[in-house]
Short mmCIF file of C-alpha atoms and ligand atoms in Angstrom, two decimals:
data_model
loop_
_atom_site.label_atom_id
_atom_site.label_comp_id
_atom_site.label_asym_id
_atom_site.label_seq_id
_atom_site.Cartn_x
_atom_site.Cartn_y
_atom_site.Cartn_z
CA MET A 213 8.71 15.21 8.70
CA THR A 214 8.60 18.99 8.53
CA VAL A 215 5.76 20.20 6.33
CA VAL A 216 6.27 23.94 6.70
CA ARG A 217 9.35 25.82 7.84
CA LEU A 218 9.76 29.57 8.17
CA SER A 219 13.35 30.73 8.67
CA GLU A 220 14.14 34.29 9.70
CA VAL A 221 11.04 35.47 7.90
CA GLY A 222 10.24 39.16 7.62
CA ARG A 223 7.39 40.88 5.84
CA VAL A 224 7.31 44.62 5.32
CA HIS A 225 4.16 46.21 3.94
CA ASP A 226 4.54 49.51 2.08
CA GLU A 227 7.76 51.49 1.95
CA GLY A 228 9.63 54.42 3.47
CA ALA A 229 7.89 56.29 6.26
CA ALA A 230 4.73 54.21 5.75
CA ALA A 231 6.54 50.87 6.10
CA VAL A 232 4.87 48.39 8.43
CA HIS A 233 7.01 45.52 9.72
CA ALA A 234 4.27 42.92 9.97
CA LEU A 235 6.77 40.14 10.76
CA ARG A 236 10.38 40.23 11.88
CA GLY A 237 12.83 37.35 12.10
CA VAL A 238 10.19 34.68 12.58
CA ASN A 239 11.29 31.05 12.89
CA LEU A 240 8.55 28.48 13.00
CA GLU A 241 7.98 24.98 11.79
CA ALA A 242 5.21 22.44 11.85
CA ALA A 243 5.67 18.75 11.29
CA ALA A 244 3.26 16.16 9.96
CA GLY A 245 0.89 15.23 12.76
CA GLU A 246 1.30 18.51 14.58
CA LEU A 247 -1.31 21.13 15.42
CA VAL A 248 0.36 24.45 16.23
CA ALA A 249 -1.72 27.28 17.65
CA VAL A 250 -0.67 30.85 16.87
CA MET A 251 -1.85 33.43 19.38
CA GLY A 252 -1.21 37.12 19.85
CA PRO A 253 -2.94 40.49 19.97
CA SER A 254 -4.66 42.04 16.99
CA GLY A 255 -2.08 43.39 14.54
CA SER A 256 0.70 41.14 15.84
CA GLY A 257 1.13 39.46 12.44
CA LYS A 258 -0.86 36.24 12.78
CA SER A 259 -2.70 36.50 9.46
CA THR A 260 0.46 37.64 7.69
CA LEU A 261 2.23 34.56 9.05
CA LEU A 262 -0.48 32.24 7.74
CA ASN A 263 -0.55 33.98 4.35
CA LEU A 264 3.20 33.50 4.01
CA ALA A 265 3.05 29.87 5.12
CA GLY A 266 0.41 29.19 2.46
CA GLY A 267 2.04 31.10 -0.37
CA LEU A 268 -0.73 33.69 -0.55
CA ASP A 269 1.90 36.32 0.16
CA LEU A 270 5.68 36.25 -0.18
CA ALA A 271 8.24 37.06 2.49
CA THR A 272 10.32 40.23 2.15
CA THR A 273 13.24 38.47 3.84
CA GLY A 274 13.97 34.92 4.95
CA THR A 275 12.65 31.69 3.50
CA VAL A 276 9.44 29.72 3.59
CA LEU A 277 9.63 26.03 2.74
CA VAL A 278 6.49 23.98 2.13
CA GLU A 279 7.18 20.27 1.80
CA GLY A 280 10.79 21.16 1.12
CA GLN A 281 10.06 23.68 -1.63
CA ASP A 282 11.20 27.28 -1.26
CA LEU A 283 8.11 29.30 -2.11
CA ALA A 284 10.24 32.12 -3.50
CA GLY A 285 11.23 29.79 -6.33
CA VAL A 286 7.85 28.20 -7.06
CA LYS A 287 6.51 29.32 -10.45
CA ASP A 288 2.92 28.20 -10.03
CA LEU A 289 2.01 29.10 -6.47
CA ALA A 290 -1.70 28.63 -7.18
CA ALA A 291 -1.09 25.00 -8.13
CA LEU A 292 1.07 24.41 -5.05
CA ARG A 293 -1.69 25.87 -2.89
CA ARG A 294 -4.34 23.67 -4.44
CA ARG A 295 -2.27 20.53 -3.99
CA SER A 296 -0.52 21.08 -0.70
CA VAL A 297 -2.28 23.77 1.26
CA GLY A 298 -5.79 23.90 2.68
CA TYR A 299 -6.91 27.31 3.83
CA VAL A 300 -9.84 28.08 6.09
CA PHE A 301 -10.56 31.78 6.11
CA GLN A 302 -12.49 33.76 8.64
CA ASP A 303 -15.04 34.69 6.03
CA LEU A 304 -16.05 31.49 4.43
CA ASN A 305 -16.06 32.59 0.79
CA LEU A 306 -17.99 29.61 -0.43
CA ILE A 307 -19.43 30.19 -3.88
CA PRO A 308 -23.15 30.84 -3.34
CA SER A 309 -24.28 29.46 -6.71
CA LEU A 310 -22.61 26.08 -6.10
CA THR A 311 -23.91 23.34 -3.80
CA ALA A 312 -21.84 22.13 -0.85
CA VAL A 313 -20.42 19.21 -2.80
CA GLU A 314 -19.70 21.40 -5.84
CA ASN A 315 -17.85 23.89 -3.64
CA VAL A 316 -15.72 21.10 -2.21
CA MET A 317 -15.06 19.54 -5.63
CA LEU A 318 -13.89 22.79 -7.15
CA PRO A 319 -10.22 22.79 -6.13
CA ARG A 320 -9.86 19.21 -7.38
CA GLU A 321 -11.50 19.99 -10.71
CA LEU A 322 -9.27 23.04 -11.08
CA ASP A 323 -6.42 20.63 -10.59
CA GLY A 324 -7.55 18.48 -13.49
CA VAL A 325 -9.23 15.68 -11.54
CA ARG A 326 -12.23 14.30 -13.46
CA SER A 327 -15.55 15.29 -12.09
CA GLY A 328 -16.72 11.81 -11.04
CA GLN A 329 -13.57 11.31 -9.03
CA ALA A 330 -13.67 14.86 -7.64
CA ARG A 331 -17.26 14.29 -6.51
CA ALA A 332 -16.35 11.02 -4.79
CA GLU A 333 -13.47 12.69 -2.97
CA ALA A 334 -15.69 15.63 -2.01
CA LEU A 335 -18.41 13.37 -0.61
CA ALA A 336 -15.85 11.44 1.42
CA VAL A 337 -14.49 14.58 3.01
CA LEU A 338 -17.99 15.99 3.59
CA ALA A 339 -18.72 12.76 5.45
CA GLU A 340 -15.60 13.33 7.53
CA VAL A 341 -16.98 16.68 8.69
CA GLY A 342 -20.49 15.31 9.16
CA MET A 343 -22.02 17.14 6.19
CA GLU A 344 -22.66 14.28 3.79
CA HIS A 345 -26.43 14.62 4.11
CA MET A 346 -26.24 18.31 3.14
CA ALA A 347 -24.11 17.78 0.04
CA GLU A 348 -26.73 19.05 -2.37
CA ARG A 349 -27.65 22.14 -0.35
CA PHE A 350 -26.52 25.62 -1.30
CA PRO A 351 -24.50 27.63 1.23
CA GLU A 352 -27.43 29.85 2.14
CA GLU A 353 -29.58 26.81 2.88
CA VAL A 354 -27.45 25.64 5.82
CA SER A 355 -26.48 27.16 9.18
CA GLY A 356 -23.33 29.18 9.85
CA GLY A 357 -21.65 26.26 11.59
CA GLN A 358 -22.54 23.95 8.72
CA ARG A 359 -21.17 26.43 6.19
CA GLN A 360 -17.93 26.50 8.12
CA ARG A 361 -17.75 22.72 8.00
CA VAL A 362 -18.23 22.81 4.22
CA ALA A 363 -15.44 25.39 3.98
CA ILE A 364 -13.22 23.09 6.02
CA ALA A 365 -14.11 20.16 3.78
CA ARG A 366 -13.03 22.24 0.80
CA ALA A 367 -9.72 22.91 2.54
CA LEU A 368 -9.23 19.22 3.32
CA VAL A 369 -10.10 17.67 -0.04
CA GLY A 370 -7.17 16.19 -1.95
CA GLU A 371 -5.18 15.07 1.07
CA ARG A 372 -3.42 18.38 1.46
CA ARG A 373 -0.59 18.15 3.95
CA LEU A 374 -0.67 21.69 5.28
CA LEU A 375 -3.82 23.09 6.78
CA LEU A 376 -4.02 26.77 7.68
CA ALA A 377 -6.94 28.08 9.70
CA ASP A 378 -7.27 31.75 10.56
CA GLU A 379 -9.68 32.09 13.48
CA PRO A 380 -11.98 29.46 11.97
CA THR A 381 -14.19 29.49 15.04
CA GLY A 382 -14.55 33.28 15.01
CA ALA A 383 -18.30 33.70 14.61
CA LEU A 384 -19.37 30.30 15.90
CA ASP A 385 -20.94 29.21 19.16
CA THR A 386 -18.89 27.12 21.57
CA ARG A 387 -20.30 23.77 20.54
CA THR A 388 -19.74 24.38 16.84
CA GLY A 389 -16.30 25.76 17.59
CA ASP A 390 -15.44 22.57 19.46
CA GLU A 391 -16.60 20.51 16.48
CA ILE A 392 -14.35 22.49 14.16
CA LEU A 393 -11.42 21.93 16.51
CA GLN A 394 -12.14 18.22 16.62
CA ILE A 395 -11.97 18.11 12.82
CA LEU A 396 -8.65 20.01 12.75
CA ARG A 397 -7.23 17.81 15.50
CA ALA A 398 -8.30 14.65 13.66
CA ARG A 399 -6.61 15.87 10.49
CA ALA A 400 -3.39 16.52 12.38
CA ASP A 401 -3.63 13.07 13.94
CA ALA A 402 -4.06 11.67 10.42
CA GLY A 403 -0.75 13.26 9.39
CA ALA A 404 -1.39 16.85 8.31
CA ALA A 405 0.46 19.83 9.75
CA VAL A 406 -2.05 22.37 11.03
CA LEU A 407 -1.46 26.02 11.86
CA LEU A 408 -4.39 27.48 13.77
CA VAL A 409 -4.71 31.17 14.57
CA THR A 410 -6.92 31.68 17.58
CA HIS A 411 -7.31 34.10 20.45
CA GLU A 412 -9.15 31.53 22.55
CA PRO A 413 -7.07 29.56 25.08
CA ARG A 414 -9.91 27.04 24.99
CA TYR A 415 -8.99 26.17 21.40
CA ALA A 416 -5.25 26.57 21.79
CA ALA A 417 -5.53 23.78 24.35
CA TRP A 418 -6.06 21.34 21.49
CA ALA A 419 -2.65 22.20 20.06
CA ASP A 420 0.64 20.35 20.50
CA ARG A 421 2.41 23.67 20.65
CA VAL A 422 1.44 27.30 21.11
CA VAL A 423 3.39 30.14 19.51
CA PHE A 424 2.77 33.67 20.76
CA LEU A 425 3.35 36.60 18.43
CA ARG A 426 3.88 40.16 19.55
CA ASP A 427 4.72 43.05 17.23
CA GLY A 428 5.59 40.64 14.44
CA GLN A 429 8.01 38.55 16.50
CA VAL A 430 7.73 35.22 18.26
CA ALA A 431 7.48 36.31 21.87
CA ASP A 432 7.12 32.89 23.40
CA SER A 433 6.52 29.30 22.47
CA THR A 434 5.41 26.45 24.61
CA ASP A 435 5.24 22.71 24.13
CA THR A 436 2.87 22.41 27.03
CA PRO A 437 -0.72 22.60 25.95
CA LEU A 438 -2.97 24.64 28.17
CA GLU A 439 -4.32 21.41 29.61
CA SER A 440 -6.75 23.00 31.99
CA ALA A 441 -8.84 24.36 29.13
CA ARG A 442 -9.12 21.14 27.17
P1 ADP B 1133 -3.19 39.92 12.99
O1 ADP B 1133 -3.73 38.89 12.08
O2 ADP B 1133 -2.36 39.38 14.12
O3 ADP B 1133 -4.25 40.84 13.51
P2 ADP B 1133 -1.96 41.02 10.59
O4 ADP B 1133 -1.03 40.00 10.10
O5 ADP B 1133 -3.27 41.14 9.89
O6 ADP B 1133 -2.17 40.85 12.16
O7 ADP B 1133 -1.25 42.44 10.50
C1 ADP B 1133 0.05 42.69 11.03
C2 ADP B 1133 0.42 44.14 10.74
O8 ADP B 1133 0.61 44.31 9.35
C3 ADP B 1133 -0.63 45.15 11.16
O9 ADP B 1133 0.04 46.31 11.60
C4 ADP B 1133 -1.37 45.40 9.88
O10 ADP B 1133 -1.95 46.68 9.90
C5 ADP B 1133 -0.27 45.31 8.84
N1 ADP B 1133 -0.75 44.84 7.52
C6 ADP B 1133 -1.28 43.62 7.25
N2 ADP B 1133 -1.58 43.51 5.95
C7 ADP B 1133 -1.22 44.69 5.37
C8 ADP B 1133 -1.25 45.21 4.04
N3 ADP B 1133 -1.74 44.47 3.03
N4 ADP B 1133 -0.78 46.45 3.83
C9 ADP B 1133 -0.29 47.19 4.84
N5 ADP B 1133 -0.22 46.77 6.12
C10 ADP B 1133 -0.68 45.54 6.39
MG1 MG B 1134 -5.71 38.36 11.55
#
């Protein structure tokens, strides 16, 4: 089942002489169970692509479907994001005054889930990322790699079907980066569609498919993982 589908998607930032064509005519889809790596040079449109796929930004042309819904017609995009889309940003933006478990519970509580239930779900997903024992710690009380795992737990909670990760291993050492990839891979294997932006072939090797962007266009796409790096 296709979870996200971009058809002939374009995104132009600014207008007139200042217009920047961040994406042009992009076609891309990810099915349940699939981990798709998006690679390409800086400025090639990778983050724009993820923002459009997650409804954080809207396409100028073309259509973006998430679980069959055209995002252009969705009235409450924030609600759709909370329910269907998990987003792991490069900067973690955990809320410093909330504990790990409170950070992870937050999207569920915003969605109207009662706090006992939200806490149970949050603890389960923290266990999945190996952070159960740190549930009551504040973000500044854990390491960078552990913070990233909490941020991933927050993106996973609520069984969201589309997971978007923009260079989630950016500032992490190799071992922690591998752990993050294992979590993303496991989620895909459990039925989520995962889009992973990375510039590291080492991490792209975990993907089922690699899409290369250049100047806002899909330059190449391969079904063959870069096996040698795995
Ligand atoms: P990447 O993530 O591959 O580095 P981006 O998607 O961030 O690329 O950016 C693609 C292009 O769009 C770049 O030329 C960038 O400068 C431009 N761009 C991105 N966001 C904006 C914005 N909000 N306003 C104007 N230009 C933008
Ligand atoms: Mg980027």
